[in-house]
Coordinates of C-alpha atoms in Angstrom, one line a residue:
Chain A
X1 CA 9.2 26.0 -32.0
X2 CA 7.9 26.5 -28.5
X3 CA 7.7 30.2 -28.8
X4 CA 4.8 30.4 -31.2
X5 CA 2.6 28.5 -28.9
X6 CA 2.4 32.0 -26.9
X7 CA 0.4 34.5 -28.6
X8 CA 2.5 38.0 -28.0
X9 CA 0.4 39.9 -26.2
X10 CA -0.2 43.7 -27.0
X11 CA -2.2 45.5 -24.9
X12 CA -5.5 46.4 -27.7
X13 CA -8.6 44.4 -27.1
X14 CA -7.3 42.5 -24.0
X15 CA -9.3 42.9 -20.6
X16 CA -7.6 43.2 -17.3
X17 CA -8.6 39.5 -16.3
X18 CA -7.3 38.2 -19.7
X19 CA -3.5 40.3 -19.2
X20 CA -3.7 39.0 -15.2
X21 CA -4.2 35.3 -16.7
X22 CA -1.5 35.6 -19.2
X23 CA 0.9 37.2 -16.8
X24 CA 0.2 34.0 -14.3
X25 CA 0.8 31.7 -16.8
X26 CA 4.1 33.8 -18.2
X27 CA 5.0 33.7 -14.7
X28 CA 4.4 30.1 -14.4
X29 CA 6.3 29.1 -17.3
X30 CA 9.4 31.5 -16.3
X31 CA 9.7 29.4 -12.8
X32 CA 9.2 26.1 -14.2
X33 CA 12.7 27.1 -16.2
X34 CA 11.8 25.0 -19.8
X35 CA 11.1 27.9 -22.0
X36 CA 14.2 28.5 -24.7
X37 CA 16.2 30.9 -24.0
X38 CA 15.1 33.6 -26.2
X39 CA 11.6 32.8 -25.7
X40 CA 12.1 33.8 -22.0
X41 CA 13.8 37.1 -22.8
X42 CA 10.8 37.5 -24.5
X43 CA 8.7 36.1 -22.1
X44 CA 10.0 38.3 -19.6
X45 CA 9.7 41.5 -22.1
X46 CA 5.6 40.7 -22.2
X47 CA 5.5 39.9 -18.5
X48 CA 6.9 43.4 -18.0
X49 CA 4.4 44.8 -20.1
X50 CA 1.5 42.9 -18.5
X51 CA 2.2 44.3 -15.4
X52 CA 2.4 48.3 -16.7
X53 CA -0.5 47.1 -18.2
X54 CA -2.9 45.8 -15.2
X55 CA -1.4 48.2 -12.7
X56 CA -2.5 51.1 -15.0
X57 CA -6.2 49.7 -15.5
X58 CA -6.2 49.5 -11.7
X59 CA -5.3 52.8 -11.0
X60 CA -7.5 53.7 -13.6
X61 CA -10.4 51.6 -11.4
X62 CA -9.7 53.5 -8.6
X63 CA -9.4 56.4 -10.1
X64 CA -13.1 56.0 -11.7
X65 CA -14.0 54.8 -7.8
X66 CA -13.0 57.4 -6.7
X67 CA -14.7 60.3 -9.2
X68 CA -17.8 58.2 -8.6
X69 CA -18.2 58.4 -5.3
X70 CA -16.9 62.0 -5.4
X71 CA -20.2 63.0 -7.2
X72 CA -22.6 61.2 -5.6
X73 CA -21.4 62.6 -2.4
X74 CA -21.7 66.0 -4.1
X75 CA -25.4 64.5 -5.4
X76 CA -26.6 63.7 -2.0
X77 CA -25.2 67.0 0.1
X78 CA -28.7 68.7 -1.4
X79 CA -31.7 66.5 -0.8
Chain B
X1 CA -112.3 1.4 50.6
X2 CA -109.6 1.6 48.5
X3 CA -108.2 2.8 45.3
X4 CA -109.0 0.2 43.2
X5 CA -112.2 -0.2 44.1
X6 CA -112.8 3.7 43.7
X7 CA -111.4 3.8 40.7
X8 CA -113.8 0.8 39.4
X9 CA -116.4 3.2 41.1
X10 CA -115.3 6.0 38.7
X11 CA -117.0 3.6 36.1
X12 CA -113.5 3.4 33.9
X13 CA -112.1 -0.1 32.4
X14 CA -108.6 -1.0 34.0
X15 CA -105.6 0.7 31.2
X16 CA -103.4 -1.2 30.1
X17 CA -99.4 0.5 29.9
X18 CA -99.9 1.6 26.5
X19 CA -103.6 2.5 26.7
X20 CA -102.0 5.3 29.4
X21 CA -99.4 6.7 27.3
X22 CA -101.4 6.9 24.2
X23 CA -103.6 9.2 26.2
X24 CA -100.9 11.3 27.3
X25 CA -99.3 11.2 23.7
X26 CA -102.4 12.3 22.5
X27 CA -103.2 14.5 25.4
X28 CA -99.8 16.3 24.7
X29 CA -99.3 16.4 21.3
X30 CA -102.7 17.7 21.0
X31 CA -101.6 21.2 23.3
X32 CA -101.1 23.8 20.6
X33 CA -98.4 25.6 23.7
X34 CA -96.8 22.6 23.1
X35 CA -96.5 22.1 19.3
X36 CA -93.8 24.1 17.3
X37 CA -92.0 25.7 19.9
X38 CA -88.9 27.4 20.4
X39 CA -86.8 26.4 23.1
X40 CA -83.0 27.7 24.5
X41 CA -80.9 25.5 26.2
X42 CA -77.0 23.7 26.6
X43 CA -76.9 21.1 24.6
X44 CA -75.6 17.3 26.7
X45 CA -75.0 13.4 26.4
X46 CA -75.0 14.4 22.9
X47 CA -74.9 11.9 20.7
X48 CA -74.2 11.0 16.4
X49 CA -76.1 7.4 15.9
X50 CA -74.6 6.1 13.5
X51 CA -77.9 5.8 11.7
X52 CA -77.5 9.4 11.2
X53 CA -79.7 10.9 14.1
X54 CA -78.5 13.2 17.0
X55 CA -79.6 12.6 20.5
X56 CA -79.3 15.0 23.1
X57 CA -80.8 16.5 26.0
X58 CA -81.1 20.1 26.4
X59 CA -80.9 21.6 29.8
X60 CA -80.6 24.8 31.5
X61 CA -79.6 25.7 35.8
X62 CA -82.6 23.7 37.0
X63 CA -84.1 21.8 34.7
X64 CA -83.7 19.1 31.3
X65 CA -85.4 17.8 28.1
X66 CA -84.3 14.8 26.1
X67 CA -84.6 15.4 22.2
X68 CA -83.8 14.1 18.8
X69 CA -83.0 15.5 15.7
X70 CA -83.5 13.2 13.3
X71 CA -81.0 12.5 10.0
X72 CA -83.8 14.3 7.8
X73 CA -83.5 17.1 9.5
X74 CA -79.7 17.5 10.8
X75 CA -78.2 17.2 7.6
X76 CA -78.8 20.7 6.4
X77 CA -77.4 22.3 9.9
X78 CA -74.7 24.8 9.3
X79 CA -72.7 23.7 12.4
X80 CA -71.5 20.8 14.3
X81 CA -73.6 20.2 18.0
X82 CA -71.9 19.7 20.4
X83 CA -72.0 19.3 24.5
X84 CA -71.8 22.6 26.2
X85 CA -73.2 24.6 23.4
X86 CA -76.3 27.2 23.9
X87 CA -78.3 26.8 21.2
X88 CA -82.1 27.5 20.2
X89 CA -83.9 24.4 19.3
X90 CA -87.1 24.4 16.9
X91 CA -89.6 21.3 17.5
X92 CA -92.2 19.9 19.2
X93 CA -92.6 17.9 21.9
X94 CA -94.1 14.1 21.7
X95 CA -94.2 11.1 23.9
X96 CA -91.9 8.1 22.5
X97 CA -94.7 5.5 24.0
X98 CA -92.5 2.2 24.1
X99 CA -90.0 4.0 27.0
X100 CA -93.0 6.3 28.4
X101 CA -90.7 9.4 27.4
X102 CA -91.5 12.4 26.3
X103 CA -89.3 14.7 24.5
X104 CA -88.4 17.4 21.8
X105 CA -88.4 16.5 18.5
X106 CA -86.3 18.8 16.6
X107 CA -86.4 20.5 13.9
X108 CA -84.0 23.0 13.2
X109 CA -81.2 23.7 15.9
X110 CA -78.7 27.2 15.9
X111 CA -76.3 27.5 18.2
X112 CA -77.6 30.9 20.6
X113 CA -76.9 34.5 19.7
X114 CA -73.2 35.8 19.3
X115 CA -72.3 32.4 20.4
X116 CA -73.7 31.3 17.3
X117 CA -71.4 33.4 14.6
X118 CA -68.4 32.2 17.2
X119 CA -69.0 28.6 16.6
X120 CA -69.5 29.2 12.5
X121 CA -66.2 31.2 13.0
X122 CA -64.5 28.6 15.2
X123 CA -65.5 25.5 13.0
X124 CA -64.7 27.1 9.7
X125 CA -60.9 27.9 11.0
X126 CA -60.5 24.6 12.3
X127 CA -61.7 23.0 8.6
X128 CA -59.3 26.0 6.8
X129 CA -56.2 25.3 9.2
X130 CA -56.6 21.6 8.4
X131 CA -56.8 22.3 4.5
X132 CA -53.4 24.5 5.3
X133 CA -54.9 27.3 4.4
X134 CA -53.3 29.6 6.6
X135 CA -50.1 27.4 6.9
X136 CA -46.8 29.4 7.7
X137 CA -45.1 28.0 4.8
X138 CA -47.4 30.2 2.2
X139 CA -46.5 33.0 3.7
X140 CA -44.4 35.5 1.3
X141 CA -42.3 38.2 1.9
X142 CA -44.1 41.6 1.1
X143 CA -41.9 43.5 -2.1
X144 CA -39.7 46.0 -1.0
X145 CA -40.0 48.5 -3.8
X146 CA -44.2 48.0 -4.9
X147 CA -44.9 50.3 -7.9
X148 CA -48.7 49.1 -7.7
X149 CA -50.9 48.8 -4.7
X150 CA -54.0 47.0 -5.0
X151 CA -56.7 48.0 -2.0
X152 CA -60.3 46.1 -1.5
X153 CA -62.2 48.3 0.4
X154 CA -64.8 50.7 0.7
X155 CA -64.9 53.8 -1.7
X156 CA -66.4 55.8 0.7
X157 CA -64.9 54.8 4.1
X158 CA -62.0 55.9 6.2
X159 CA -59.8 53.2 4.8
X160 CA -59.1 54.3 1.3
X161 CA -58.2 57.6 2.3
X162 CA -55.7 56.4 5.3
X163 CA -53.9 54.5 3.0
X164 CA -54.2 56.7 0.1
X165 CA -52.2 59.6 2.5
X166 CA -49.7 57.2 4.0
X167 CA -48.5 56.1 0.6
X168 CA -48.7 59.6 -0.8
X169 CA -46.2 60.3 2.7
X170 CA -44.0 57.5 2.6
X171 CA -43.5 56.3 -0.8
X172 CA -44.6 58.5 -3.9
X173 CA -43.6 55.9 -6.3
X174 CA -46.4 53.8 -5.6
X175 CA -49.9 54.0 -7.4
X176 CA -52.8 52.8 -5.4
X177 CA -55.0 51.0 -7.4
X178 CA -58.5 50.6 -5.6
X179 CA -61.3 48.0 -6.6
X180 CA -63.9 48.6 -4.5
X181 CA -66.1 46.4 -2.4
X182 CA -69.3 46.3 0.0
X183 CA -67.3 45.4 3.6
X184 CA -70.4 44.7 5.6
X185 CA -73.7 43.1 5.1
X186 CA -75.0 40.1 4.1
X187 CA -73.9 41.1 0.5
X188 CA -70.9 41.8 1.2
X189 CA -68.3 38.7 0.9
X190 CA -69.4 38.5 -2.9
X191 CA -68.2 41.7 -3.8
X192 CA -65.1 41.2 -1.9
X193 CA -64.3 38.1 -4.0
X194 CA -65.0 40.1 -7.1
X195 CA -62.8 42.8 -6.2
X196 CA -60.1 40.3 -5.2
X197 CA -60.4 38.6 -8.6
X198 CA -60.6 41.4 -10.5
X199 CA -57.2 42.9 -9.1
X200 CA -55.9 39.0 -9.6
X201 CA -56.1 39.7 -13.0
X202 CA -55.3 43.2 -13.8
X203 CA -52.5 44.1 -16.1
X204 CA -49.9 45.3 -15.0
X205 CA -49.9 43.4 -12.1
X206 CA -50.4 44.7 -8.4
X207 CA -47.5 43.9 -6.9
X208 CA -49.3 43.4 -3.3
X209 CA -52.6 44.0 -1.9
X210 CA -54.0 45.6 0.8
X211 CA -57.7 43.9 2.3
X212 CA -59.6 46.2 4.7
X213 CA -62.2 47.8 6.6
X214 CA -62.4 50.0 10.1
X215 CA -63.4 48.1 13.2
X216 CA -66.9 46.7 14.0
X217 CA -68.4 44.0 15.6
X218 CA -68.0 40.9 15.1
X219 CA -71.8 40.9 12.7
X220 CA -70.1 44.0 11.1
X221 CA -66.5 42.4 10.1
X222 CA -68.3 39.0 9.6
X223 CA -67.9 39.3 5.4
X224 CA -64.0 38.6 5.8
X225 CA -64.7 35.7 7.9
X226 CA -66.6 34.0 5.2
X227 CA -65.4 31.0 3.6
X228 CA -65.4 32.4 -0.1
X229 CA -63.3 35.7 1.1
X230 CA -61.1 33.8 2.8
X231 CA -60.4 31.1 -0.1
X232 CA -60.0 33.9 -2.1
X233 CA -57.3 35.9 -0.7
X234 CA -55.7 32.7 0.3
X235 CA -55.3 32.1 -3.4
X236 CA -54.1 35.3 -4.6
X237 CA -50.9 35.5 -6.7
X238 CA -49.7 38.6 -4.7
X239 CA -49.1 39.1 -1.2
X240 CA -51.9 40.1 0.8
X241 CA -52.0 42.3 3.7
X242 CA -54.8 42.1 6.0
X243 CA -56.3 45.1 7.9
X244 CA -59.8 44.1 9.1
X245 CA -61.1 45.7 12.3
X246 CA -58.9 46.6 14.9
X247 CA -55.7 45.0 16.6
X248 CA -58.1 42.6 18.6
X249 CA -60.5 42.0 15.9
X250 CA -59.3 38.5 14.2
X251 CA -60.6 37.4 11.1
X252 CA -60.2 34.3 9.6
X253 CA -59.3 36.3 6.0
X254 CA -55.9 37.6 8.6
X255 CA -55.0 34.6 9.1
X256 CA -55.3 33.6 5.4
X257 CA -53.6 36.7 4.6
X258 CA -49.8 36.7 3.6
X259 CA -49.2 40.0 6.7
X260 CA -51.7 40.8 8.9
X261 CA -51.8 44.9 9.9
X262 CA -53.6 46.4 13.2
X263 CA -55.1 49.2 11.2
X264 CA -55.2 50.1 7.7
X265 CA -52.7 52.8 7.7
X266 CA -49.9 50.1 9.5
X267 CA -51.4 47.9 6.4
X268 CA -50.0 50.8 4.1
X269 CA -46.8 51.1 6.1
X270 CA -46.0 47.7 5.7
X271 CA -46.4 47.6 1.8
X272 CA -43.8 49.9 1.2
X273 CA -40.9 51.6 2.5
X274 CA -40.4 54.8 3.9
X275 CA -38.6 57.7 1.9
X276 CA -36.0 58.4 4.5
X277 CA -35.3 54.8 5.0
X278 CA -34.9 54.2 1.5
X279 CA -32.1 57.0 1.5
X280 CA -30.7 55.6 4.0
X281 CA -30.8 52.3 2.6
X282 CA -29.2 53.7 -0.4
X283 CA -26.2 54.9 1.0
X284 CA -25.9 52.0 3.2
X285 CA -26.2 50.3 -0.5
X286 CA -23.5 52.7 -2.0
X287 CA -21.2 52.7 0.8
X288 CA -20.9 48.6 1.0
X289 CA -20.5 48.8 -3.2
X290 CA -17.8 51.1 -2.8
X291 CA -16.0 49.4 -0.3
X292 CA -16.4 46.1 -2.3
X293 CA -15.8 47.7 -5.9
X294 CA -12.3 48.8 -3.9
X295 CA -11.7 46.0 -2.0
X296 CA -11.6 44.1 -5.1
X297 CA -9.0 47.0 -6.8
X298 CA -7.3 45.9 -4.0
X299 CA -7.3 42.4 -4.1
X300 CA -6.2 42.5 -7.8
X301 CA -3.4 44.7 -6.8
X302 CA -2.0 42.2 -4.5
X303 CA -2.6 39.5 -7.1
X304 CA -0.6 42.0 -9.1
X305 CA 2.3 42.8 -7.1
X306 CA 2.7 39.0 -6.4
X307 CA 3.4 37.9 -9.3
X308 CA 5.8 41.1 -10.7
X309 CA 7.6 40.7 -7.6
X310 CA 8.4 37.0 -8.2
X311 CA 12.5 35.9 -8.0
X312 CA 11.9 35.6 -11.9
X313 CA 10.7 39.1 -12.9
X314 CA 12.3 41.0 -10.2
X315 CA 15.4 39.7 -11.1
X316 CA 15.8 38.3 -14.7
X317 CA 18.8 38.0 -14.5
X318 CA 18.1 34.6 -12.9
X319 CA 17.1 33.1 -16.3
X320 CA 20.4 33.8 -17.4
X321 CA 22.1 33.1 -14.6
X322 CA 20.1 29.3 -14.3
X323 CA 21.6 28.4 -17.7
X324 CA 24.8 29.6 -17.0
X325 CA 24.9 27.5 -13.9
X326 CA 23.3 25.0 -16.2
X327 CA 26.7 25.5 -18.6
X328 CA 28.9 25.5 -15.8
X329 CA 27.7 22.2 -14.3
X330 CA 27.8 20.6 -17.9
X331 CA 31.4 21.8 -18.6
X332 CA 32.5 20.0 -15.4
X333 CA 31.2 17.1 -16.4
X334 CA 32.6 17.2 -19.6
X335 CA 36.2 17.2 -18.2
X336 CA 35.2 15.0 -15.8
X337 CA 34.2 12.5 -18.5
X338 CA 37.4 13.5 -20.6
X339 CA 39.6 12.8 -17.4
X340 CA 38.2 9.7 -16.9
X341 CA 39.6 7.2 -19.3
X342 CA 43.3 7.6 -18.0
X343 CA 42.4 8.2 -14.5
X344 CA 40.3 5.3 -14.3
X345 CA 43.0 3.3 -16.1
X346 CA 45.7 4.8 -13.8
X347 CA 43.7 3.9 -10.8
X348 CA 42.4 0.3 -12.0
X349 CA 46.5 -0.9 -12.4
X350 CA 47.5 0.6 -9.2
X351 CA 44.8 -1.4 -7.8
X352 CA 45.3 -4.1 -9.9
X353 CA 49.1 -4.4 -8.1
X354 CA 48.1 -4.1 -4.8
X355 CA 46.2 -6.9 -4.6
X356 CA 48.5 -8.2 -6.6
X357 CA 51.2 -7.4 -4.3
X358 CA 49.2 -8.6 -1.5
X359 CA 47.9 -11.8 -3.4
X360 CA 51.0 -13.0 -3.8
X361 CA 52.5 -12.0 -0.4
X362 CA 50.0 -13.8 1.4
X363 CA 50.8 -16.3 -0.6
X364 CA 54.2 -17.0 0.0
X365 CA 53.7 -16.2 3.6
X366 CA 51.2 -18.3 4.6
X367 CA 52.9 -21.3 2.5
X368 CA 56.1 -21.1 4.4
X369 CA 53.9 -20.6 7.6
X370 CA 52.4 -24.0 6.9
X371 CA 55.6 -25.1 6.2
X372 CA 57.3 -23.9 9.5
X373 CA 54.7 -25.6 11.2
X374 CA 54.9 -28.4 9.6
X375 CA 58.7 -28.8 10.4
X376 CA 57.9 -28.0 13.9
X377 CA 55.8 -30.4 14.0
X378 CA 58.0 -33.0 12.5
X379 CA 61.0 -31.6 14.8
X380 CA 58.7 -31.9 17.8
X381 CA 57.9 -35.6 17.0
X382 CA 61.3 -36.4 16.3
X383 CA 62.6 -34.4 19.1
X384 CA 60.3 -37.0 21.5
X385 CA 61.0 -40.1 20.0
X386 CA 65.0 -39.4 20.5
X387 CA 64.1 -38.6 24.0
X388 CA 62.1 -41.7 24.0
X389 CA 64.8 -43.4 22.2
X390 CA 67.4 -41.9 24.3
X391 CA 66.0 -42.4 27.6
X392 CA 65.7 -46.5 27.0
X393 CA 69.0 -46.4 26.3
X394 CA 69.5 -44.9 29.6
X395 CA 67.8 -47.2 31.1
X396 CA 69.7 -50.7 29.4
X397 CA 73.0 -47.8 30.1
X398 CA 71.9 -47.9 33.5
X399 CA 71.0 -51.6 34.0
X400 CA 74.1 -52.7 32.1
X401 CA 76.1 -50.2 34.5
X402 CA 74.4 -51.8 37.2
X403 CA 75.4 -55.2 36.3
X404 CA 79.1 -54.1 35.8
X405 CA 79.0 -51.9 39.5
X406 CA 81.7 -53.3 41.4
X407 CA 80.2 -52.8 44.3
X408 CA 77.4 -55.5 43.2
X409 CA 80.3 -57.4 43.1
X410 CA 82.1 -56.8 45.9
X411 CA 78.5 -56.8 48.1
X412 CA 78.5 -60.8 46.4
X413 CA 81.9 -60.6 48.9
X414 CA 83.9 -60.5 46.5
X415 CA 87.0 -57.7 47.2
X416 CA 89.0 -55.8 45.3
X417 CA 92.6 -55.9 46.2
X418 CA 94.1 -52.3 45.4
X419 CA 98.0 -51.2 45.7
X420 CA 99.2 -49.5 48.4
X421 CA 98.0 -46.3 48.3
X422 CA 94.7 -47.6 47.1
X423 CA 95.1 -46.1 43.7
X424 CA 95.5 -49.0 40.8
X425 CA 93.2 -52.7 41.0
X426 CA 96.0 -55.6 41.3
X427 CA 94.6 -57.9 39.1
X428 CA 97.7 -60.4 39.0
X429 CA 98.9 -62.3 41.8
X430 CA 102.7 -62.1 40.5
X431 CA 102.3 -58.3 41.5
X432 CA 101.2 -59.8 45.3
X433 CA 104.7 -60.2 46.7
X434 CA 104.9 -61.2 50.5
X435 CA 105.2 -58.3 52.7
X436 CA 103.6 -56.1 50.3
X437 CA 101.3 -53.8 51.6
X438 CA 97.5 -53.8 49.8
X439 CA 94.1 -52.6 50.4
X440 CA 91.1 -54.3 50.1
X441 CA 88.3 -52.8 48.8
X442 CA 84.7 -54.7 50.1
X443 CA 81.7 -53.1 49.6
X444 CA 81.3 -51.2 52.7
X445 CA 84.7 -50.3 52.9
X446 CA 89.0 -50.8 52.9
X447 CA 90.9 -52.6 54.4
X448 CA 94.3 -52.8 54.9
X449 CA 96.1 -55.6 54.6
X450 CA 99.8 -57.2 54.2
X451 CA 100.7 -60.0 51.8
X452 CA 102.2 -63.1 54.1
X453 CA 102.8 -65.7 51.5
X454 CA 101.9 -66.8 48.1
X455 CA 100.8 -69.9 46.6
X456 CA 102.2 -72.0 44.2
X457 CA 99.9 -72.4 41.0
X458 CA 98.9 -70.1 38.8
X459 CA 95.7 -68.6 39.6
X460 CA 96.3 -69.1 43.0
X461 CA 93.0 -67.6 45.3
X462 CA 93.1 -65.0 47.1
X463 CA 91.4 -66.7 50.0
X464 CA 94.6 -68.0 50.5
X465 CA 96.2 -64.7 51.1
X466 CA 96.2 -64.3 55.2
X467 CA 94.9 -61.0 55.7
X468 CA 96.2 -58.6 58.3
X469 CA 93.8 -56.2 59.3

């Protein structure tokens, strides 16, 4: 069956450029239009979750960008 | 009384050329003033025989000496001769009989005074820059960050110290590591080279060095324009920073060197970077990281919000709604395709009749068209020929009428004799009674005329009849 040649994703172990890849190619396969039916319900259920999923590990980035630079300035105010 | 004759008075033989400049030969090689003198002059005409000898004359404002130096004795010389150059010659002077010349024969040659060191210096650049020793291409970039800072110089001098301080100032982080070294004297370029060598091959590694000494004259800063200094920094693994003299004292080890610095302390300056500057560095440093590490955040995001805002995940009801289209297009078709068979049936027999219809039609027309036009045809031909036919019998109509005119006839003279009132042809002459009244008919006109008498026989002629007219 065509669904078992994608892995279901969940979101342990997986790296934000491995979930960004996945959802491209999820993507990819939705607009091409050959996936079974169910497998695109389904496909469309992980791509939902891939995008939760990077957009929180960005915020997260920014967040840690953010607190970074937010103690350095606080470092360098005394020199 | 003349010279000759005196001259054989003076009791002497007659000399012969050679006899005369053996005796001044002799004469002047025997003058002590003469023998192993030093002499200063600007050297001219000079010239390398190939054989190996140098011949030259040396000359001053006023005045000039040939000499020769000969191979024996130029090969040890420290410096090329060469026209123009002062220099101190060491010789004697002697007559070369066969020209009647007398000149200097040298025996050791250095070029004059300061001009002297200048010329070593001079020629000793001009080998190195041909070897590429100070090439621009060996030149490497000084580290940024040095931890170690290897100095040749004095222990006791200025130069230590002034580096020592600026480093301490600028850039804690760095250790000075010192090898010292004579920097003047005759004794000096060996230790140099030792010092050079032994920082070459200390562990840990300098990671650049620092070569100096204060300023001096050009005797005093001469060690670091010796050949085996100058090879030595020009080898070094490190970068080399040179700070010999001042800013207008060159050395040839500067232009070996990897930098050259006016003074020691710019020397120190150079190695490493200032404190503030590094500070400022860093947040330069931070601030472009930040910008990138969000830049990047950024770029992702887009990535991101590209793809989840694609027709498909935005709006999934599209995959449904592509295979319900999909459904749709396929249930048409299938009626369609049921439809067909009858339709196509219905459609092929209607067609099928009108051309039969119109098959046969034509048909039929166009036969009876050829038809018709055939029987025109045949009408039209047979029309003519009764025409034809016709007219000739008009024509034999019209001759035979012609032949049975009566006024032919009658313009022959004959007459025809008509009753009375000109109506009825007499044709008998038992109807010709005398008296009776007649006409005659001629051809170009009546007459009328009475009957006087008849004649006897039957057929009697008509010329007989006496005409009245």
């Amino acid at each position: 069956m065509e669904e078992t040649r994608a892995a279901e994703w969940n979101s342990s172990g997986w790296t934000f450029e491995q979930a960004m890849r996945r959802l491209e190619e999820i993507v990819r396969q939705l607009e091409a239009g050959d996936l079974p039916l169910d497998a695109s319900i389904r496909a469309y259920e992980e791509s939902m979750k891939l995008v939760k999923f990077c957009r929180e590990q960005l915020d997260k980035a920014e967040f840690q960008l953010e607190k970074l630079g937010q103690e350095l300035a606080d470092e360098s105010v005394s020199p | 009384m003349n010279a000759l004759t005196r001259a054989a008075d003076a009791a002497e033989a007659v000399l012969s050329v050679t006899e005369l400049n053996r005796r001044i030969k002799e004469r002047l090689e025997s003058d002590p003033r003469l023998l192993q003198c030093r002499v200063v002059g600007e050297i001219s005409n000079f010239k390398h025989h190939p054989s190996g000898h140098m011949y030259f004359t040396l000359k001053d404002e006023t005045s000039r000496i040939r000499a020769v130096m000969f191979s024996s004795r130029n090969r040890r010389l420290q410096f090329q001769p060469e026209d123009g150059m002062r220099v101190i010659a060491f010789g004697s002077v002697g007559v070369f009989e066969r020209d009647g010349q007398y000149q200097l024969y040298v025996e050791d040659l250095e070029p004059d005074g300061l001009g002297a060191l200048y010329v070593r210096y001079e020629q000793l650049r001009q080998q190195l820059a041909a070897e590429g020793l100070f090439a621009q291409e060996r030149k490497r970039r000084l580290p940024r960050f040095p931890l170690r800072v290897g100095v040749v110089t004095s222990p006791t001098g200025a130069v230590i110290r002034d580096i020592c301080t600026t480093i301490e100032r600028r850039y804690p982080l760095a250790r000075v590591v010192l090898a010292p070294a004579q920097v003047q004297g005759p004794d000096a370029a060996p230790t140099i080279v030792r010092a050079l060598e032994l920082l070459y091959g200390l562990e840990p590694k300098v990671d650049v060095i620092i070569v100096g000494r204060g300023g001096g004259s050009l005797e005093e800063l001469w060690p670091f324009n010796e050949e085996m200094v100058v090879r030595a920094v020009a080898r070094s693994p490190v970068p080399v920073v040179s700070a010999v003299g001042h800013e207008t004292d060159v050395t040839l080890c500067d232009f070996a060197a990897d930098v050259r610095a006016a003074t020691p302390t710019a020397a120190a300056e150079l190695v490493c970077p200032h404190q503030a500057e590094l500070r400022a560095y860093l947040e330069q440093a931070l601030a472009r990281a930040r910008k990138a590490a969000f830049v990047k955040v950024a770029w992702w995001r887009d990535r991101l919000s590209d793809l989840a805002t694609r027709p498909v995940l935005r709006d999934p009801a599209r995959i449904i709604a592509a295979r319900r289209q999909l459904v749709d297009y396929i249930e048409t078709r299938v009626r369609e395709a049921q439809r067909r068979p009858i339709g196509l049936r219905r459609r092929t027999l209607a067609e099928l009749e009108r051309r039969l219809q119109r098959v046969e039609l034509r048909g039929a027309i166009q036969a009876r068209r050829r038809d018709l036009m055939r029987l025109e045809h045949q009408l039209q031909s047979l029309a003519e020929r009764q025409v034809l036919l016709q007219s000739r019998k008009l024509d034999a109509m019209i001759g035979k009428l012609e032949a049975l005119n009566p006024l032919a006839v009658l313009r022959r003279g004959y007459g025809v004799i008509l009753d009375e009132d000109g109506q009825s042809v007499i044709t008998s002459a038992q109807s010709l009674v005398p008296g009776k009244r007649i006409g005659i008919r001629m051809h170009d006109g009546t007459v009328e005329a009475e009957v006087k008498a008849r004649g006897g026989d039957a057929g009697g002629r008509v010329e007989q009849l006496r005409l009245d007219l």
